[in-house]
Amino acid sequence: MASFKRTSLTLLTSCAALALGACGASDIASPGEGVIVVPAPTPTPAPTPTPTPTSPVLVTPAASCPTIPGPDQLVNSGTISGPTGEYRNCAFPARFTANTQIARTTGVIYSLPGRVDVGTDRGAASTGNNVTLTIDPGVVVFGATGVSFLAVNRGNRIDAVGTPTRPIIFTGRGNVTGSVDDNSSQLWGGVVLLGRAPITDCLAPGATPGTVACERDTEGTSNALYGGATPADNSGRMQYVQIRYSGFILSAASELQGLTPSGVGSDTVIDHIQVHNSSDDGIEVFGGRVNMKYLVLTGNEDDNLDTDVGYKGFVQFVIAVQRNGVGDAMVEADSDNTLEENTPRQNTRLANFTFVQRSTTGADLAAILLRGSTDYTLVNGVVVSPNLACLRISRANTLRAADPALDEAGPPRFESVNMSCAANPFLGNSGVTDAQVRTTFEAGTNNISNLTSTLTNGYINGANETARPAFNASTLGSFFVNTTYVGAVKDAADTWYAGWTCNSATANFGATSAACTTLPTT
């Protein structure tokens, strides 16, 4: 009996020493044998599998470049890789000489190998249209080198029409390879539209401004001519388009903007355009009559909207936000020079804008600079400029009374413009005093320079902006929509900017907009 108990105790001790895990049910003594029964361990349930993270969909290169109609074929430049995958790099020809459609094709990205021309210059006195370059929604085009840019010559057109969910993207090589960040810029030139509408500051001495004898060459280029006598000229359509990281210096002190409409006529359609991180201006308009609507200008390093050489046009719904500490003016109008009395005189009308100026320095010293005898009307605006003045006016002739014989509309006009500025909101220069600038601003209705900004997300009206009375902009021209609010964005439900734009540290346009540093993969 003693021997039996020792055997049982040894069995029990062994099971305990093995933490019971090695002793199954067959190791337990029968009841009534004087041994404690050790129950079998409950099996450990199998762990619930952790869901496998979904890998991002990466692009794989197409086998070849698409064949396009006409004699001007794409060049297979191999493949190019980056964080979003590997693409077949299909380079545009140096010149499109026939109507061409660029289709969105899976696994294909298009590139500008240098300057790419749409058609040849047809001259200031030409009529009709010769070549149209059509770019489908969702197409991505990158500048392969710094000096790459797209020039749509006089008498030719671009038809670049994206959609709210598939914008067309023009960008630089680093955006494809993944080397860009929120401060990148100057990766390529930009997009230049060249038209036959009237301009001033003629290239030829003695030429009469506003006629077919008055033309100019785009700065930093050669034979990128614009100007004529056709106010309603048509250079095509650009809608739902992003232009990223542009502004390469083409020659000394000459660099392109994101978008440069030059001598472009009023039958041209430009709306829903974002220019992001241009090293020069976002959009610079040289003369012509083009009207623009729904512009988003983010992170640009010089001026956001620059207008010059006799431009007459209407612009409505503009969000412009600077990067912290970077940039010059939100608006710069015309130049002080010996040709500033040329006619047609610039007359820009701007409605429903929200400007957020974050720079602490800048040659223009203010959010808005009006000079060079320009005529300018601003209505339904919100301007936030905590570090600099809001409004600067230069030269006494900019304040001159209306005079039809001089094509002079009178001093700059302000209606329902609401400014939140540095200590001195107003600056004069070259014969204009600070007090005169204030008087000009306050001559309109419902203008204030002491707004306490309550913008949300940086550009959406808050309570204080919503409380401000609006001006009926449609009384200035049929292009304008009458709104009941000031600023570019009425409230959080007003999302005209969402989806077709890109996000950055400068401005976030919501979950339906992707990051500017990446490219779409579907």
XYZ file of C-alpha atoms in Angstrom:
522
model
C 0.000 0.000 0.000
C 2.798 2.363 0.839
C 4.337 1.542 -2.469
C 1.087 2.377 -4.260
C 0.778 5.765 -2.492
C 4.355 6.719 -3.369
C 3.641 5.845 -6.979
C 0.530 7.974 -6.956
C 2.288 10.880 -5.241
C 5.128 10.662 -7.704
C 2.629 10.815 -10.566
C 0.883 13.853 -9.062
C 4.129 15.681 -8.366
C 5.379 14.996 -11.872
C 2.205 16.412 -13.418
C 2.448 19.526 -11.229
C 6.087 20.015 -12.126
C 5.187 19.883 -15.786
C 2.569 22.586 -15.168
C -0.121 20.024 -15.879
C 0.184 20.662 -19.550
C 1.891 17.325 -20.327
C -0.563 15.247 -18.337
C -3.706 14.391 -20.257
C -6.888 12.688 -19.029
C -5.260 9.230 -19.163
C -2.838 10.341 -16.433
C -5.584 10.789 -13.812
C -6.084 7.991 -11.163
C -9.508 6.425 -10.842
C -11.871 7.666 -8.104
C -11.627 5.903 -4.721
C -7.940 5.156 -5.014
C -7.004 7.841 -2.478
C -5.514 10.190 -5.066
C -6.529 13.788 -5.846
C -7.983 14.003 -9.313
C -6.345 16.662 -11.518
C -8.737 17.811 -14.284
C -7.450 18.101 -17.808
C -6.618 21.708 -18.851
C -9.152 23.489 -21.010
C -7.695 23.763 -24.488
C -6.543 27.297 -25.375
C -8.778 28.620 -28.137
C -7.062 29.407 -31.393
C -6.384 33.148 -31.657
C -8.598 35.126 -33.957
C -6.530 35.868 -37.069
C -5.427 39.491 -37.360
C -6.759 40.925 -40.631
C -4.006 41.267 -43.171
C -3.438 44.965 -43.870
C -4.608 45.968 -47.318
C -1.620 46.964 -49.394
C -2.015 50.081 -51.492
C -2.816 49.426 -55.108
C 0.334 50.153 -57.090
C 0.455 51.023 -60.737
C 2.101 48.547 -63.087
C 3.453 49.777 -66.410
C 1.567 49.344 -69.641
C 3.395 47.266 -72.244
C 3.665 50.189 -74.646
C 2.524 53.737 -75.292
C -0.883 54.347 -76.842
C -1.076 55.135 -80.523
C -2.575 58.548 -81.086
C -4.228 59.887 -84.232
C -2.139 61.858 -86.685
C 1.536 62.105 -87.445
C 2.715 63.189 -83.982
C 3.305 60.032 -81.995
C 4.210 59.542 -78.364
C 7.772 58.489 -77.567
C 8.287 55.440 -75.343
C 10.757 56.716 -72.738
C 10.854 53.497 -70.729
C 9.364 53.356 -67.271
C 9.453 55.608 -64.247
C 8.847 54.451 -60.678
C 7.796 56.004 -57.420
C 5.700 55.382 -54.293
C 2.522 54.875 -56.344
C 4.043 52.281 -58.657
C 5.741 52.000 -62.010
C 4.464 53.736 -65.134
C 5.099 53.550 -68.836
C 6.562 56.998 -69.557
C 5.092 58.256 -72.812
C 6.681 61.532 -73.876
C 4.789 64.111 -75.875
C 6.267 65.118 -79.219
C 7.934 68.530 -79.361
C 4.942 69.827 -81.339
C 1.395 68.664 -81.995
C 0.604 69.464 -85.624
C -2.835 67.791 -85.827
C -5.840 67.368 -83.554
C -4.811 64.904 -80.853
C -6.561 63.225 -77.939
C -4.537 62.111 -74.910
C -6.468 59.310 -73.247
C -6.240 58.128 -69.687
C -4.640 54.695 -70.069
C -3.935 52.272 -67.224
C -0.233 52.101 -66.438
C 0.673 55.149 -68.547
C 1.949 58.548 -67.479
C 2.718 61.316 -69.966
C 5.710 63.646 -69.930
C 6.882 66.927 -71.404
C 10.487 66.336 -72.551
C 11.074 70.082 -72.874
C 9.001 72.803 -74.465
C 5.952 71.217 -76.095
C 3.923 73.308 -78.543
C 0.306 72.871 -79.508
C 0.274 73.925 -83.159
C 2.377 76.731 -84.557
C 1.776 80.423 -84.079
C -0.914 81.516 -86.553
C -0.263 85.214 -86.049
C -2.178 88.086 -84.527
C -4.465 88.612 -87.524
C -5.398 84.957 -88.064
C -8.893 83.553 -87.559
C -10.309 80.157 -86.663
C -8.596 77.203 -85.009
C -5.901 74.948 -86.391
C -4.911 72.272 -83.814
C -6.690 71.162 -80.634
C -4.964 69.096 -77.949
C -7.599 67.186 -75.945
C -6.601 65.754 -72.562
C -9.009 63.321 -70.922
C -10.053 63.303 -67.251
C -7.560 61.642 -64.914
C -4.521 62.078 -67.169
C -1.245 62.921 -65.402
C 1.423 64.880 -67.300
C 4.815 65.659 -65.749
C 7.661 67.914 -66.763
C 10.610 65.614 -67.357
C 13.103 68.484 -66.966
C 13.075 71.895 -65.343
C 12.699 73.692 -68.662
C 9.659 71.657 -69.669
C 6.479 73.625 -70.346
C 3.352 73.411 -72.486
C 2.650 76.277 -74.904
C -0.708 76.519 -76.689
C 0.040 78.828 -79.591
C -2.196 81.516 -81.095
C -4.851 80.037 -83.348
C -4.754 76.652 -81.540
C -6.562 75.271 -78.523
C -6.329 73.043 -75.508
C -9.318 71.012 -74.302
C -8.174 69.851 -70.849
C -11.383 69.055 -69.014
C -11.245 66.872 -65.928
C -14.079 66.021 -63.554
C -14.675 66.633 -59.840
C -13.404 63.112 -59.105
C -10.831 62.774 -61.907
C -8.900 66.023 -62.254
C -6.145 66.406 -64.819
C -2.769 66.821 -63.100
C 0.243 68.691 -64.452
C 3.264 68.241 -62.206
C 7.031 67.726 -61.994
C 9.181 64.615 -62.145
C 9.801 64.591 -58.387
C 6.064 64.176 -57.774
C 6.252 60.900 -59.691
C 9.437 59.592 -58.074
C 8.330 60.602 -54.581
C 10.975 63.218 -53.759
C 8.570 66.135 -53.157
C 7.306 67.474 -49.862
C 5.109 70.368 -48.758
C 7.855 72.891 -49.560
C 8.876 71.632 -53.008
C 8.579 73.937 -56.022
C 10.261 74.900 -59.304
C 10.343 71.393 -60.804
C 9.224 72.441 -64.299
C 7.870 75.431 -66.220
C 4.084 75.516 -66.342
C 1.172 75.896 -68.774
C 1.141 78.870 -71.167
C -1.929 79.862 -73.188
C -1.258 82.262 -76.063
C -4.137 84.171 -77.648
C -5.103 86.940 -80.071
C -6.936 89.301 -77.712
C -5.785 92.921 -77.165
C -2.737 93.709 -75.042
C -0.475 96.681 -74.273
C 3.289 97.159 -73.797
C 3.965 96.175 -77.419
C 7.170 94.443 -78.447
C 7.553 96.545 -81.602
C 8.389 100.229 -81.017
C 5.621 102.454 -82.273
C 3.006 99.694 -82.506
C -0.474 100.737 -81.413
C -1.605 98.882 -78.279
C -4.675 96.702 -78.688
C -4.141 96.130 -82.433
C -2.732 93.259 -84.508
C 0.562 95.160 -84.577
C 0.885 94.855 -80.790
C 2.280 91.536 -79.638
C 4.660 90.322 -76.952
C 6.885 87.335 -76.279
C 6.355 85.282 -73.125
C 9.062 86.081 -70.599
C 11.932 83.620 -70.538
C 10.965 82.094 -73.892
C 11.326 82.830 -77.579
C 8.593 82.750 -80.210
C 5.844 82.268 -77.648
C 3.975 85.259 -79.043
C 0.611 86.636 -77.975
C -1.634 89.604 -78.660
C -4.002 90.787 -81.376
C -7.355 92.483 -81.843
C -9.856 89.684 -81.162
C -11.368 90.229 -77.676
C -13.511 87.068 -77.908
C -10.641 84.820 -79.052
C -10.879 81.174 -77.954
C -7.826 79.283 -76.669
C -9.908 76.311 -75.506
C -10.966 74.994 -72.113
C -9.220 74.140 -68.851
C -11.487 72.782 -66.120
C -10.807 70.644 -63.038
C -7.044 70.871 -63.454
C -4.214 70.825 -60.912
C -0.866 72.450 -61.711
C 1.767 71.480 -59.145
C 5.382 72.500 -58.381
C 5.898 74.796 -61.392
C 7.917 77.991 -61.936
C 11.308 76.867 -63.202
C 13.693 79.725 -64.067
C 13.965 79.631 -67.855
C 16.446 82.493 -68.102
C 17.881 85.191 -65.862
C 15.077 86.728 -63.767
C 12.448 85.060 -65.980
C 10.384 82.161 -64.754
C 6.991 80.841 -65.692
C 3.948 80.735 -63.462
C 1.670 77.790 -62.833
C -0.773 79.098 -65.433
C 0.000 81.981 -67.795
C -2.946 83.148 -69.934
C -1.397 85.655 -72.368
C -3.601 87.649 -74.729
C -6.321 85.062 -74.128
C -9.862 85.963 -75.233
C -13.208 85.848 -73.476
C -14.447 82.711 -75.298
C -11.770 80.704 -73.479
C -13.103 78.749 -70.476
C -10.972 78.582 -67.320
C -12.505 77.309 -64.099
C -11.789 74.891 -61.251
C -8.024 75.364 -61.422
C -5.601 74.713 -58.571
C -2.040 75.998 -58.718
C 0.066 74.535 -55.903
C 3.593 75.552 -54.878
C 4.610 77.575 -57.912
C 7.980 79.192 -57.269
C 6.677 82.325 -58.992
C 3.054 83.460 -59.354
C 0.116 81.109 -59.168
C -1.653 82.667 -62.175
C -0.308 85.637 -64.112
C -2.574 87.115 -66.775
C -0.925 89.169 -69.516
C -3.613 91.235 -71.230
C -6.573 89.737 -73.045
C -10.159 89.277 -71.902
C -10.327 85.836 -70.289
C -12.710 85.339 -67.347
C -12.010 82.798 -64.590
C -13.983 81.133 -61.835
C -13.307 78.721 -58.943
C -9.570 79.126 -58.437
C -7.563 77.516 -55.621
C -4.074 78.946 -55.156
C -1.948 77.301 -52.460
C 1.639 77.670 -51.344
C 2.800 79.879 -54.204
C 6.019 81.755 -53.605
C 5.420 85.093 -55.338
C 1.974 86.550 -56.064
C -1.119 84.396 -56.254
C -3.004 86.391 -58.899
C -0.975 88.822 -61.007
C -2.593 90.845 -63.820
C -0.835 93.080 -66.316
C -0.563 94.691 -69.810
C -4.153 95.775 -70.305
C -6.057 92.763 -68.939
C -9.805 93.267 -68.715
C -11.755 90.459 -67.097
C -13.911 89.012 -64.346
C -12.725 86.559 -61.677
C -15.008 84.985 -59.044
C -14.577 82.458 -56.217
C -10.892 82.432 -55.298
C -9.275 80.671 -52.346
C -5.647 81.740 -51.925
C -3.556 80.532 -48.981
C 0.160 81.069 -48.515
C 2.639 78.701 -46.935
C 3.862 79.883 -43.556
C 6.411 82.635 -44.078
C 6.487 82.215 -47.867
C 5.053 84.387 -50.630
C 4.494 87.969 -51.680
C 1.099 89.523 -52.470
C -2.216 87.793 -52.913
C -2.994 90.252 -55.728
C -0.548 92.305 -57.739
C -2.009 94.495 -60.463
C 0.025 96.038 -63.249
C 3.544 97.423 -63.266
C 5.033 100.841 -62.702
C 6.746 101.626 -65.999
C 6.853 104.115 -68.853
C 4.051 102.267 -70.681
C 1.489 102.339 -67.878
C -0.678 104.894 -69.676
C -1.201 102.558 -72.640
C -4.773 101.690 -73.483
C -6.666 99.419 -73.239
C -6.114 100.054 -69.557
C -6.305 97.133 -67.169
C -9.732 96.728 -65.543
C -10.019 93.640 -63.341
C -13.157 92.807 -61.388
C -12.735 90.283 -58.575
C -15.580 88.860 -56.478
C -15.927 86.357 -53.620
C -12.363 85.807 -52.569
C -10.730 84.563 -49.386
C -7.068 85.483 -48.974
C -4.915 84.116 -46.168
C -1.518 85.811 -46.228
C 1.037 84.190 -43.940
C 4.271 85.760 -45.126
C 6.168 88.130 -42.876
C 8.097 89.878 -45.647
C 7.562 90.545 -49.316
C 8.520 93.127 -51.893
C 4.909 94.270 -52.236
C 4.584 94.870 -48.452
C 0.834 94.133 -48.489
C -1.743 91.490 -49.299
C -3.084 93.534 -52.229
C -0.941 95.852 -54.376
C -2.613 98.075 -56.974
C -0.370 100.280 -59.086
C 0.600 101.369 -62.594
C -2.671 103.224 -63.279
C -4.683 100.018 -63.006
C -8.459 99.996 -62.653
C -9.584 97.352 -60.184
C -12.824 96.415 -58.407
C -12.938 94.044 -55.433
C -16.228 92.891 -53.896
C -17.318 90.324 -51.300
C -13.828 89.670 -50.002
C -12.190 88.321 -46.853
C -8.525 89.194 -46.352
C -6.478 87.905 -43.417
C -2.975 89.386 -43.204
C -1.723 89.421 -39.594
C 1.862 90.365 -40.428
C 1.535 92.889 -43.252
C -0.775 95.661 -44.437
C -3.843 94.557 -46.339
C -3.923 97.190 -49.090
C -1.211 99.191 -50.828
C -1.797 101.636 -53.684
C 1.079 103.096 -55.675
C 1.172 106.135 -57.978
C -1.284 109.011 -58.045
C -2.620 108.039 -61.484
C -4.015 104.830 -59.940
C -6.422 107.096 -58.020
C -7.360 109.219 -61.039
C -11.032 110.050 -61.660
C -12.961 108.274 -64.376
C -12.207 109.518 -67.903
C -13.611 107.617 -70.916
C -11.145 109.333 -73.233
C -8.320 107.642 -71.327
C -10.197 104.355 -70.896
C -10.050 105.237 -67.191
C -12.724 103.712 -64.922
C -11.736 105.728 -61.855
C -10.053 104.878 -58.544
C -10.057 101.283 -57.300
C -13.469 100.283 -55.998
C -14.223 98.193 -52.899
C -17.629 96.816 -51.865
C -18.172 94.452 -48.919
C -14.462 93.784 -48.449
C -13.548 92.640 -44.956
C -9.951 92.803 -43.825
C -8.074 91.570 -40.773
C -4.671 93.209 -40.993
C -1.493 94.221 -39.252
C -1.422 97.410 -37.163
C -1.523 99.668 -40.228
C -3.920 98.205 -42.805
C -3.172 100.815 -45.491
C 0.024 101.786 -47.300
C 0.575 104.458 -49.912
C 3.540 104.810 -52.245
C 4.914 107.033 -55.034
C 2.649 110.012 -54.533
C -0.128 108.235 -52.622
C -0.443 108.616 -48.838
C -1.649 106.020 -46.352
C -4.640 108.267 -45.650
C -5.595 108.352 -49.327
C -5.535 104.574 -49.461
C -7.857 104.432 -46.446
C -10.196 107.005 -47.986
C -10.366 105.043 -51.248
C -11.159 101.823 -49.392
C -13.800 103.406 -47.193
C -15.530 105.144 -50.120
C -17.335 101.893 -50.903
C -20.087 100.241 -48.886
C -19.756 97.745 -46.022
C -15.953 97.681 -45.999
C -14.078 97.108 -42.732
C -10.386 96.796 -41.911
C -10.804 95.491 -38.336
C -12.461 92.124 -38.950
C -11.831 89.519 -36.277
C -11.384 86.454 -38.425
C -13.372 83.350 -37.494
C -12.493 81.340 -40.611
C -12.605 77.607 -40.027
C -10.185 75.204 -41.687
C -8.395 78.304 -42.877
C -10.815 79.380 -45.627
C -14.449 78.602 -44.648
C -16.588 81.445 -43.341
C -17.191 81.472 -39.611
C -19.687 83.482 -37.583
C -18.050 86.884 -38.120
C -17.701 86.445 -41.876
C -21.259 85.145 -42.168
C -22.557 88.227 -40.396
C -21.060 90.604 -42.959
C -23.384 91.985 -45.670
C -22.761 90.998 -49.287
C -22.727 93.050 -52.478
C -24.655 91.979 -55.580
C -21.710 91.209 -57.851
C -23.956 90.469 -60.826
C -24.516 94.213 -61.170
C -20.909 94.430 -62.391
C -21.342 91.939 -65.217
C -23.271 88.867 -66.292
C -20.306 86.562 -65.633
C -20.721 87.084 -61.900
C -23.121 85.051 -59.761
C -25.051 86.989 -57.139
C -24.261 85.594 -53.678
C -25.690 86.332 -50.242
C -22.279 85.992 -48.584
C -18.781 87.414 -48.668
C -15.673 85.298 -49.203
C -15.076 82.303 -51.443
C -16.760 79.647 -49.267
C -20.129 80.300 -47.653
C -20.015 77.620 -44.956
C -19.074 73.983 -44.309
C -21.822 72.778 -46.663
C -20.327 74.761 -49.542
C -17.754 72.320 -50.975
C -17.083 73.469 -54.538
C -13.346 72.966 -53.893
C -13.524 69.346 -52.684
C -12.311 66.264 -54.547
C -10.589 67.835 -57.550
C -7.981 69.658 -55.421
C -5.023 68.279 -53.486
C -4.169 68.637 -49.797
C -1.004 69.909 -48.143
C 0.165 71.450 -44.900
C -0.875 74.783 -46.426
C -4.558 73.903 -46.873
C -6.661 70.792 -46.447
C -9.714 70.440 -48.678
C -11.195 67.360 -47.058
C -11.134 63.588 -47.271
C -12.178 63.448 -50.919
C -9.035 65.339 -51.927
C -5.742 63.408 -51.976
C -2.323 64.677 -50.907
C -0.444 66.911 -53.322
C 2.659 64.796 -52.729
C 1.079 61.671 -54.205
C -0.564 60.627 -57.472
C -3.785 58.706 -58.107
C -3.417 54.963 -58.675
C -6.869 54.249 -60.058
